[in-house]
PDB file of C-alpha atoms (C1' of nucleotides) in Angstrom:
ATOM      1  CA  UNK A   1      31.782  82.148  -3.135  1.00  0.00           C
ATOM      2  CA  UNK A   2      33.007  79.566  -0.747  1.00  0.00           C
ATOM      3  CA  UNK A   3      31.531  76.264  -1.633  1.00  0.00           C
ATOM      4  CA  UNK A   4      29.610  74.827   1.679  1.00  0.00           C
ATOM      5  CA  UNK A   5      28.072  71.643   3.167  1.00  0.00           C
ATOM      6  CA  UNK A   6      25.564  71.040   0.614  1.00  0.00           C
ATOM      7  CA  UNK A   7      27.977  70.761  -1.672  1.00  0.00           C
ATOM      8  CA  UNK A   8      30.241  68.381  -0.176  1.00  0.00           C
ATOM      9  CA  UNK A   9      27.815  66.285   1.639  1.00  0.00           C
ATOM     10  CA  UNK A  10      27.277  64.134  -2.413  1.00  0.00           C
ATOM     11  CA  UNK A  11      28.521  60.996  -3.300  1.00  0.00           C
ATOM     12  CA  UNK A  12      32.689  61.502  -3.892  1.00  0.00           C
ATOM     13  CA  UNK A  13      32.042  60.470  -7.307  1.00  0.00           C
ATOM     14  CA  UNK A  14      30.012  64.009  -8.069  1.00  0.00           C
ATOM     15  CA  UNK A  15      32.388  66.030  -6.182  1.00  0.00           C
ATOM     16  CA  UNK A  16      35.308  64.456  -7.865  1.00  0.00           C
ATOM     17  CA  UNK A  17      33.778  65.742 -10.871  1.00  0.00           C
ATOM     18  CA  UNK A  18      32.226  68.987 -10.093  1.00  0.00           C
ATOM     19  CA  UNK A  19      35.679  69.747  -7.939  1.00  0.00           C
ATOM     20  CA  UNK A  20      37.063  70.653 -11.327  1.00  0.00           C
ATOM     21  CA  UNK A  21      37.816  74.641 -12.013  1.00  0.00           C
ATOM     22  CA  UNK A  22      36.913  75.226  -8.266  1.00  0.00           C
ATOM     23  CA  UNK A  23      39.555  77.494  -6.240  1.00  0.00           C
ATOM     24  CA  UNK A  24      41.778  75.555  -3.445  1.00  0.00           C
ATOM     25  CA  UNK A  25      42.889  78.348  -0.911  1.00  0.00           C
ATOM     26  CA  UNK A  26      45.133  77.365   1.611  1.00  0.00           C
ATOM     27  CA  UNK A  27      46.512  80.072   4.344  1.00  0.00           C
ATOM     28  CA  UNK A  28      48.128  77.711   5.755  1.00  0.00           C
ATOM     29  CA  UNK A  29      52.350  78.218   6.213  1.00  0.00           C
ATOM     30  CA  UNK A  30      51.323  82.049   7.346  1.00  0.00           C
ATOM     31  CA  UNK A  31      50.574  82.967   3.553  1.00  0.00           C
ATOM     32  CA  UNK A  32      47.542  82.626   1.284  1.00  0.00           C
ATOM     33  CA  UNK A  33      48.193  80.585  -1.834  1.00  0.00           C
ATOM     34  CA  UNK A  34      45.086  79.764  -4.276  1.00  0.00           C
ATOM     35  CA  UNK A  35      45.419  76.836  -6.798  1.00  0.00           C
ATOM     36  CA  UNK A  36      42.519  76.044  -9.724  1.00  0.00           C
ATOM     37  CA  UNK A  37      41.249  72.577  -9.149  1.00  0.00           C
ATOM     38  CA  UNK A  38      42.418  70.601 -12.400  1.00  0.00           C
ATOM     39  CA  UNK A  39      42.556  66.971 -11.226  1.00  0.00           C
ATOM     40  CA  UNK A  40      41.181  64.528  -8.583  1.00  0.00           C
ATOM     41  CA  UNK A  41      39.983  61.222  -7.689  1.00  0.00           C
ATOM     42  CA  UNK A  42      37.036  59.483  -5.799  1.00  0.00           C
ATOM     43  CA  UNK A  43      37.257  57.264  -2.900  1.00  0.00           C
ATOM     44  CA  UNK A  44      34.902  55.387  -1.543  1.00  0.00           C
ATOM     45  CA  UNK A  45      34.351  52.635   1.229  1.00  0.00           C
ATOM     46  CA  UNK A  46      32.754  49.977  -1.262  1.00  0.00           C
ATOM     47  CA  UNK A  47      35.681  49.963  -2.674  1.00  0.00           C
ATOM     48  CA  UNK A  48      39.416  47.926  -2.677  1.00  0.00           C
ATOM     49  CA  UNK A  49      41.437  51.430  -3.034  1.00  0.00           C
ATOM     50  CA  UNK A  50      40.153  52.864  -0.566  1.00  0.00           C
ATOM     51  CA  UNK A  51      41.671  53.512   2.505  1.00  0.00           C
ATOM     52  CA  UNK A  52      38.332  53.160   4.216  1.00  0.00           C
ATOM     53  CA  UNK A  53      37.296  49.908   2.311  1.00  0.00           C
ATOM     54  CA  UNK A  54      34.912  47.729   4.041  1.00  0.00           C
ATOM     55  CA  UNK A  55      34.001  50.396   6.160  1.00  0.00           C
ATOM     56  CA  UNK A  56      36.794  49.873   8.685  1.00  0.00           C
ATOM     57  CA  UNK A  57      37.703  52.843  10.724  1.00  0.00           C
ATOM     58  CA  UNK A  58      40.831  53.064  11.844  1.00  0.00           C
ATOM     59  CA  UNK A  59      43.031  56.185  13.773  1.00  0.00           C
ATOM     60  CA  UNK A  60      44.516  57.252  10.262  1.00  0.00           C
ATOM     61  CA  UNK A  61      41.510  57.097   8.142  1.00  0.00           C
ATOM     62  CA  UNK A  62      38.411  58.245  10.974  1.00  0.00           C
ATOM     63  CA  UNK A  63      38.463  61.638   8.632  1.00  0.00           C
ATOM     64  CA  UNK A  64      36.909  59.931   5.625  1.00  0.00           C
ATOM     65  CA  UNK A  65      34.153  59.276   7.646  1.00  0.00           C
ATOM     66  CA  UNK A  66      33.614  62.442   8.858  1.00  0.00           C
ATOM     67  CA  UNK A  67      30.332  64.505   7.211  1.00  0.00           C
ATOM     68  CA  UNK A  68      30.951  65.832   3.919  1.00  0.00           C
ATOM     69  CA  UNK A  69      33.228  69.626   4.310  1.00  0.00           C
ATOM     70  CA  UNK A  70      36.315  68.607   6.172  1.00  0.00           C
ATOM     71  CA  UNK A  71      39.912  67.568   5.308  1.00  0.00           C
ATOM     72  CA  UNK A  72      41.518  64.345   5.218  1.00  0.00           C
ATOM     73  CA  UNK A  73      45.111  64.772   5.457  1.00  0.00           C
ATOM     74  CA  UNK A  74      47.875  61.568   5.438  1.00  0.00           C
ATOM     75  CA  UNK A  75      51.173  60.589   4.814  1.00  0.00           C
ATOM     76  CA  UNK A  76      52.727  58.742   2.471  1.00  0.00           C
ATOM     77  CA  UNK A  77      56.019  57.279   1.194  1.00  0.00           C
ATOM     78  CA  UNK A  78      58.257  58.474   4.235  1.00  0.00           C
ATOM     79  CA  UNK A  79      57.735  61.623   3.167  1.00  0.00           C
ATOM     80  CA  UNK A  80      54.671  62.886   1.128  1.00  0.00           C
ATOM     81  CA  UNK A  81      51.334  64.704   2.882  1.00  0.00           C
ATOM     82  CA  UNK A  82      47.897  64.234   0.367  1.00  0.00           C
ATOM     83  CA  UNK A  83      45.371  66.412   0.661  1.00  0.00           C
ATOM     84  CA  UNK A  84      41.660  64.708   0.126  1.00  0.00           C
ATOM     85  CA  UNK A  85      38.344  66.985   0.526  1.00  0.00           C
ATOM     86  CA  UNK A  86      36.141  64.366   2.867  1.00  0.00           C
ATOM     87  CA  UNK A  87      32.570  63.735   1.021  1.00  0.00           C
ATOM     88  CA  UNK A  88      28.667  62.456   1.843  1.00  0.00           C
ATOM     89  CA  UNK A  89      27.522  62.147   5.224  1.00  0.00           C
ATOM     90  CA  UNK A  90      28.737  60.969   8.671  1.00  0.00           C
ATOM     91  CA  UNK A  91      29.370  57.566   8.922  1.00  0.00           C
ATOM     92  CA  UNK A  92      30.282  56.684   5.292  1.00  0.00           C
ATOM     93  CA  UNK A  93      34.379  56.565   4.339  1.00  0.00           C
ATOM     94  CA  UNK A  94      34.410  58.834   1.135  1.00  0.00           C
ATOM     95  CA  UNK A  95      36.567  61.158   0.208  1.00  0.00           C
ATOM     96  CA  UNK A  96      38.434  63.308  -3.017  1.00  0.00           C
ATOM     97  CA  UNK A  97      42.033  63.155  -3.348  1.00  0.00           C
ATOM     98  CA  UNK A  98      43.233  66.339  -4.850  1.00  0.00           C
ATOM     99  CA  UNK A  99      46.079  65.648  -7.186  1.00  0.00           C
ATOM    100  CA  UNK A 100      46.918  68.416  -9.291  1.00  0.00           C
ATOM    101  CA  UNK A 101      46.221  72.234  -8.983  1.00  0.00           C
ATOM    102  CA  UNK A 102      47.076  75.292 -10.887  1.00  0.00           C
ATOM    103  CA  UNK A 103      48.923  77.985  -8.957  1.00  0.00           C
ATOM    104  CA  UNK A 104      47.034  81.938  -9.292  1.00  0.00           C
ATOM    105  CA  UNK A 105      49.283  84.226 -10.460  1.00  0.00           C
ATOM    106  CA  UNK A 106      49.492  86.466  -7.047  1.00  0.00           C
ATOM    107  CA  UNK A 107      50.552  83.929  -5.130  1.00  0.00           C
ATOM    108  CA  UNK A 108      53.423  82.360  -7.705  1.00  0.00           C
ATOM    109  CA  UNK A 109      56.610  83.848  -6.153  1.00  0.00           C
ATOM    110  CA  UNK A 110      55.598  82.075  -2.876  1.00  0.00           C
ATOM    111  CA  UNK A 111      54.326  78.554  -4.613  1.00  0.00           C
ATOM    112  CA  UNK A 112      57.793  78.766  -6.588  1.00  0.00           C
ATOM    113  CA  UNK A 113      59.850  78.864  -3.281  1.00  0.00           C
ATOM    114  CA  UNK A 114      58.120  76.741  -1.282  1.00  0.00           C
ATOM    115  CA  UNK A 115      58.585  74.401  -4.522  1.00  0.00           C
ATOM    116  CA  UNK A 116      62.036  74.883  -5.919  1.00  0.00           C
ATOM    117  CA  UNK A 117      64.006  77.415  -2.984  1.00  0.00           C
ATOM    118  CA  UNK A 118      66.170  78.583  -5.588  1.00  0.00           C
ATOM    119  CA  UNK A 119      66.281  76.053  -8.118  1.00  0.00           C
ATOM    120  CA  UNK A 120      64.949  76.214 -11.413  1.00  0.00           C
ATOM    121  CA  UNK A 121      61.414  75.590 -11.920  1.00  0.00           C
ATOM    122  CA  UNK A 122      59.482  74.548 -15.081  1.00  0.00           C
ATOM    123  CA  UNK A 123      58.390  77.738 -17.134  1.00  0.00           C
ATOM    124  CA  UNK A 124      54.989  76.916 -17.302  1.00  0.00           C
ATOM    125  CA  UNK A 125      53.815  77.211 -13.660  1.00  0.00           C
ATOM    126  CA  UNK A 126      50.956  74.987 -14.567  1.00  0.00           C
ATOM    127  CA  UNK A 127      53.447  71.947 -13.857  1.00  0.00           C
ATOM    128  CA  UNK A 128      54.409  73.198 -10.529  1.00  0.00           C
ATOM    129  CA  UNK A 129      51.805  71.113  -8.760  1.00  0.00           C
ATOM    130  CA  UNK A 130      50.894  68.853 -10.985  1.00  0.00           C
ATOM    131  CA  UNK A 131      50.668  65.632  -8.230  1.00  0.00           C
ATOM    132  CA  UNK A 132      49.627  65.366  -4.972  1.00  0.00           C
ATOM    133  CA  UNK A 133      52.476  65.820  -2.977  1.00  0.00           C
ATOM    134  CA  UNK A 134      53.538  68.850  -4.843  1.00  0.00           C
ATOM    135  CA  UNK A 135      50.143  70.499  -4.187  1.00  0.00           C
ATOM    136  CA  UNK A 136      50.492  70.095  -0.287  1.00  0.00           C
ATOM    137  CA  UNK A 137      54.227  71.265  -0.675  1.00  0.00           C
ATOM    138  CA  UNK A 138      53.114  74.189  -2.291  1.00  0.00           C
ATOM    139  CA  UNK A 139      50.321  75.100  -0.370  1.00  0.00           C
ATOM    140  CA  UNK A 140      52.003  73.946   2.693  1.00  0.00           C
ATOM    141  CA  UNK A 141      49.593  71.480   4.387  1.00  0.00           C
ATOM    142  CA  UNK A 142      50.668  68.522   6.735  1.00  0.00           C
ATOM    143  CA  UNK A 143      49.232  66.358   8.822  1.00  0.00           C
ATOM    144  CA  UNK A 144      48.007  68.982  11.700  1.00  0.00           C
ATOM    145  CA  UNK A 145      45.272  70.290   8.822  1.00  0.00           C
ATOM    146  CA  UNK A 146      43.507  66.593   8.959  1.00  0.00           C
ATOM    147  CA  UNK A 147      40.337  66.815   9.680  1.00  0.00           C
ATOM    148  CA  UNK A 148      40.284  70.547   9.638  1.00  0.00           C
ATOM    149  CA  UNK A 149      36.940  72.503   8.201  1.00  0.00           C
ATOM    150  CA  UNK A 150      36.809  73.704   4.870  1.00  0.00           C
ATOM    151  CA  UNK A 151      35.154  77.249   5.678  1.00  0.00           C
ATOM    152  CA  UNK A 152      36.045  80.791   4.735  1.00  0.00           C
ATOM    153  CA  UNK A 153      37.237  81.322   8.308  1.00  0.00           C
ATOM    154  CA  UNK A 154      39.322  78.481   8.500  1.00  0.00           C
ATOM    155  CA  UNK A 155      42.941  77.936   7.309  1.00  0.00           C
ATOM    156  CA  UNK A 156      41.063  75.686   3.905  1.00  0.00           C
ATOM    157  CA  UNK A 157      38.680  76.474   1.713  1.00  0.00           C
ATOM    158  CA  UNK A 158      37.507  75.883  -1.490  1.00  0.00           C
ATOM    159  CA  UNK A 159      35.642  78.460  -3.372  1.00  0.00           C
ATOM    160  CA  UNK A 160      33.076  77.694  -6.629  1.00  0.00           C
ATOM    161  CA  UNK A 161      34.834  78.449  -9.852  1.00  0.00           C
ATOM    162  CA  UNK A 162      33.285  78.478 -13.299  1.00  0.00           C
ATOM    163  CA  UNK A 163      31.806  75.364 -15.181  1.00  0.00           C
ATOM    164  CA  UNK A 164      34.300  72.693 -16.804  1.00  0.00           C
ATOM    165  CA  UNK A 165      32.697  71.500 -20.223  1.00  0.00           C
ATOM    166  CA  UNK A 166      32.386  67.458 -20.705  1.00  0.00           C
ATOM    167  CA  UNK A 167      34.841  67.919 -23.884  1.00  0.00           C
ATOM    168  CA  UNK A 168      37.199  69.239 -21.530  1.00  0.00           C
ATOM    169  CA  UNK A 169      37.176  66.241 -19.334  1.00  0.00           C
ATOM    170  CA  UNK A 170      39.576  63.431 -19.416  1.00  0.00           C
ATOM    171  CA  UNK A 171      38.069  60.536 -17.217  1.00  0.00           C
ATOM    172  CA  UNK A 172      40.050  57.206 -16.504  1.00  0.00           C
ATOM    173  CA  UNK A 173      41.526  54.737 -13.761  1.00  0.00           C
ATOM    174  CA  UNK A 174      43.366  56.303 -10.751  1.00  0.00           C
ATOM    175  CA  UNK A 175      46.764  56.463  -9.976  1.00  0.00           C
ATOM    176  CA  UNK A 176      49.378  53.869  -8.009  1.00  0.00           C
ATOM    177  CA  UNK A 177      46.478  51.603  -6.619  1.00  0.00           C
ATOM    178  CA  UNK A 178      47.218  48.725  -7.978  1.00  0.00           C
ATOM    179  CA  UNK A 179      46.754  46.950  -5.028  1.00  0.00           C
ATOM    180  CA  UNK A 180      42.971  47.237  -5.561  1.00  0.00           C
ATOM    181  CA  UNK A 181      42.132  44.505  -7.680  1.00  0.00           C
ATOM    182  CA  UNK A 182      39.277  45.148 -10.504  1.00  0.00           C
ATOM    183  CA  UNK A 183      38.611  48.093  -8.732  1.00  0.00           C
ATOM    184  CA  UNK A 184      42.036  49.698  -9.992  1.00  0.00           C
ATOM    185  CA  UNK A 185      40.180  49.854 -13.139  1.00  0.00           C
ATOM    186  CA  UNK A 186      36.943  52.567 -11.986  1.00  0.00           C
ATOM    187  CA  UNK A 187      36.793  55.404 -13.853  1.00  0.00           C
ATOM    188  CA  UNK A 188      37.151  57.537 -11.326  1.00  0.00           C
ATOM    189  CA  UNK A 189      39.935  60.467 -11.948  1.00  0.00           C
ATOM    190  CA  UNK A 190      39.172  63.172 -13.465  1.00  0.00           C
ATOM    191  CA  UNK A 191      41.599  65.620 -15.563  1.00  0.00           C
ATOM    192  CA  UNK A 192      40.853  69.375 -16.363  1.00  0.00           C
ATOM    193  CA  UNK A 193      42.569  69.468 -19.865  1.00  0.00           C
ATOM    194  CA  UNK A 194      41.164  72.464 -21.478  1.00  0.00           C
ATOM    195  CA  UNK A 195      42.227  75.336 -19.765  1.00  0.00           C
ATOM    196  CA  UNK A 196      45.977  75.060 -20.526  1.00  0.00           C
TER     197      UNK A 196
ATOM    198  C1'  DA B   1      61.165  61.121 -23.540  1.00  0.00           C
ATOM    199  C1'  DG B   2      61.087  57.218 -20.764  1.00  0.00           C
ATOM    200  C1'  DC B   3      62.306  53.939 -17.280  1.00  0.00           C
ATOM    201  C1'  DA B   4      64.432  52.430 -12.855  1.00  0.00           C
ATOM    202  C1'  DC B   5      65.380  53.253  -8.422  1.00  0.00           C
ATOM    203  C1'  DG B   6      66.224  55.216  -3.844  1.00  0.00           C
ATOM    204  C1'  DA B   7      64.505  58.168  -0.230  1.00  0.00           C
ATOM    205  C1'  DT B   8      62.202  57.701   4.247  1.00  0.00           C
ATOM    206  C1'  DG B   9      58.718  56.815   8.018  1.00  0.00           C
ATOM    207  C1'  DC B  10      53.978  55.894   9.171  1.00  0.00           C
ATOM    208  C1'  DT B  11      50.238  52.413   9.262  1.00  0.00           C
ATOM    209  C1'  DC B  12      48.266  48.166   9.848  1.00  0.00           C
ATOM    210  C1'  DT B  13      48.561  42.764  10.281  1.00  0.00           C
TER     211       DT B  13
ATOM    212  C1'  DG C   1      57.862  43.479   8.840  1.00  0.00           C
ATOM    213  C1'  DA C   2      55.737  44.808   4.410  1.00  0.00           C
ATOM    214  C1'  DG C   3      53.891  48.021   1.740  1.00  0.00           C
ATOM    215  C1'  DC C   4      52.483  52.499   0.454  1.00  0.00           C
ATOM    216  C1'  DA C   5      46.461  57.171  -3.376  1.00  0.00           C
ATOM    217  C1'  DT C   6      54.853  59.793  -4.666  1.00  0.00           C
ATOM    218  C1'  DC C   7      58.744  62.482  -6.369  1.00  0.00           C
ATOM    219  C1'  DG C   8      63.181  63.651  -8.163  1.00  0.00           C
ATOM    220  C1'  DT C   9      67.422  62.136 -10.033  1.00  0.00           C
ATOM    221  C1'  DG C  10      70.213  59.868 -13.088  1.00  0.00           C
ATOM    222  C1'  DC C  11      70.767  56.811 -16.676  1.00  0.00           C
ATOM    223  C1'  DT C  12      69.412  54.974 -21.301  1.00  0.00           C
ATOM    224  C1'  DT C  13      67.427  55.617 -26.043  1.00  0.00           C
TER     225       DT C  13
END
DNA sequence: AGCACGATGCTCT
DNA sequence: GAGCATCGTGCTT
């Protein structure tokens, strides 16, 4: 069941949360590939990691403000693409960065070449996208898919999966944003640790 | 297993 | 012009 606008249209702290054992599915790159949610982290404009913070729109970030159902795709490092599922309504920068996701087994030929071409690969394909930049590589999404619908007839969606336990939860600070002051510290990533 | 570093180009001041 | 919501390699323990 493909999750819809009253579920993304929450504060990105919820859906950071509830994103957990939900099913990415990405046709884009011609072929469907399906990865289980396991890790992600909130974003919001009240705060210094933000891209958004302060509110201030600018041509990169205008997604995050977007209502609560689309993507926000950027680039990064000269050479990465993120992925972030935009949250809450219009007008407010939030958004969930989607940082690590567990490749389905029909699609793991395809996630494996699009992630290692003939290389070797780690044997548990659990580690195959476990970061940001490997998701979108394996799922193939760049920066034409910003601001794209999330919807079963579009090329992302994101389908309800079964309920992730508290004890199953890891919660701490997010990732590489130092730059953000105290609020480097929020307790906003969260890790899907229990199902292997 | 862990750290350091280079790659590489877009975004914003 | 500086810095980045990162990754892979290659070197050290």
């Amino acid at each position: 069941m493909a999750l819809d606008a009253t579920f993304f249209r929450r504060p990105a702290l919820t859906v950071a949360r509830e994103l957990l054992g939900c099913v990415l599915v990405s046709r884009a790159g011609g072929d469907e590939t399906r990865f289980v949610i396991a890790e992600t982290e909130a974003y919001h404009e009240s705060e210094r990691g933000a891209h958004c913070f302060g509110g201030r729109k600018t041509a990169r970030n205008a997604a995050m403000f977007e209502a609560g159902g689309v993507a926000y795709v950027y680039f990064t490092y000269g050479m990465h693409w993120m992925l972030n599922v935009v949250t809450g309504e219009a007008g407010t920068g939030e958004a969930v960065l989607l940082r690590t996701g567990w490749p389905l087994a029909d699609g793991l030929p395809l996630v494996r070449q699009r992630r290692f071409g003939d290389g070797k690969a780690p044997r548990d394909p659990c580690r195959w996208c476990d970061g940001p930049a490997k998701l979108t590589q394996a799922a193939a999404i760049e920066g034409s898919l910003n601001g794209s619908p999330l919807h079963p007839d579009a090329l992302l969606q994101v389908l309800a999966g079964e309920a992730v336990g508290e004890s199953e939860v890891v919660v701490g600070p997010r990732v590489g944003i130092d730059y953000a002051g105290t609020d480097a510290a929020l307790p906003w990533r969260f890790r899907w640790v229990g199902g292997r």
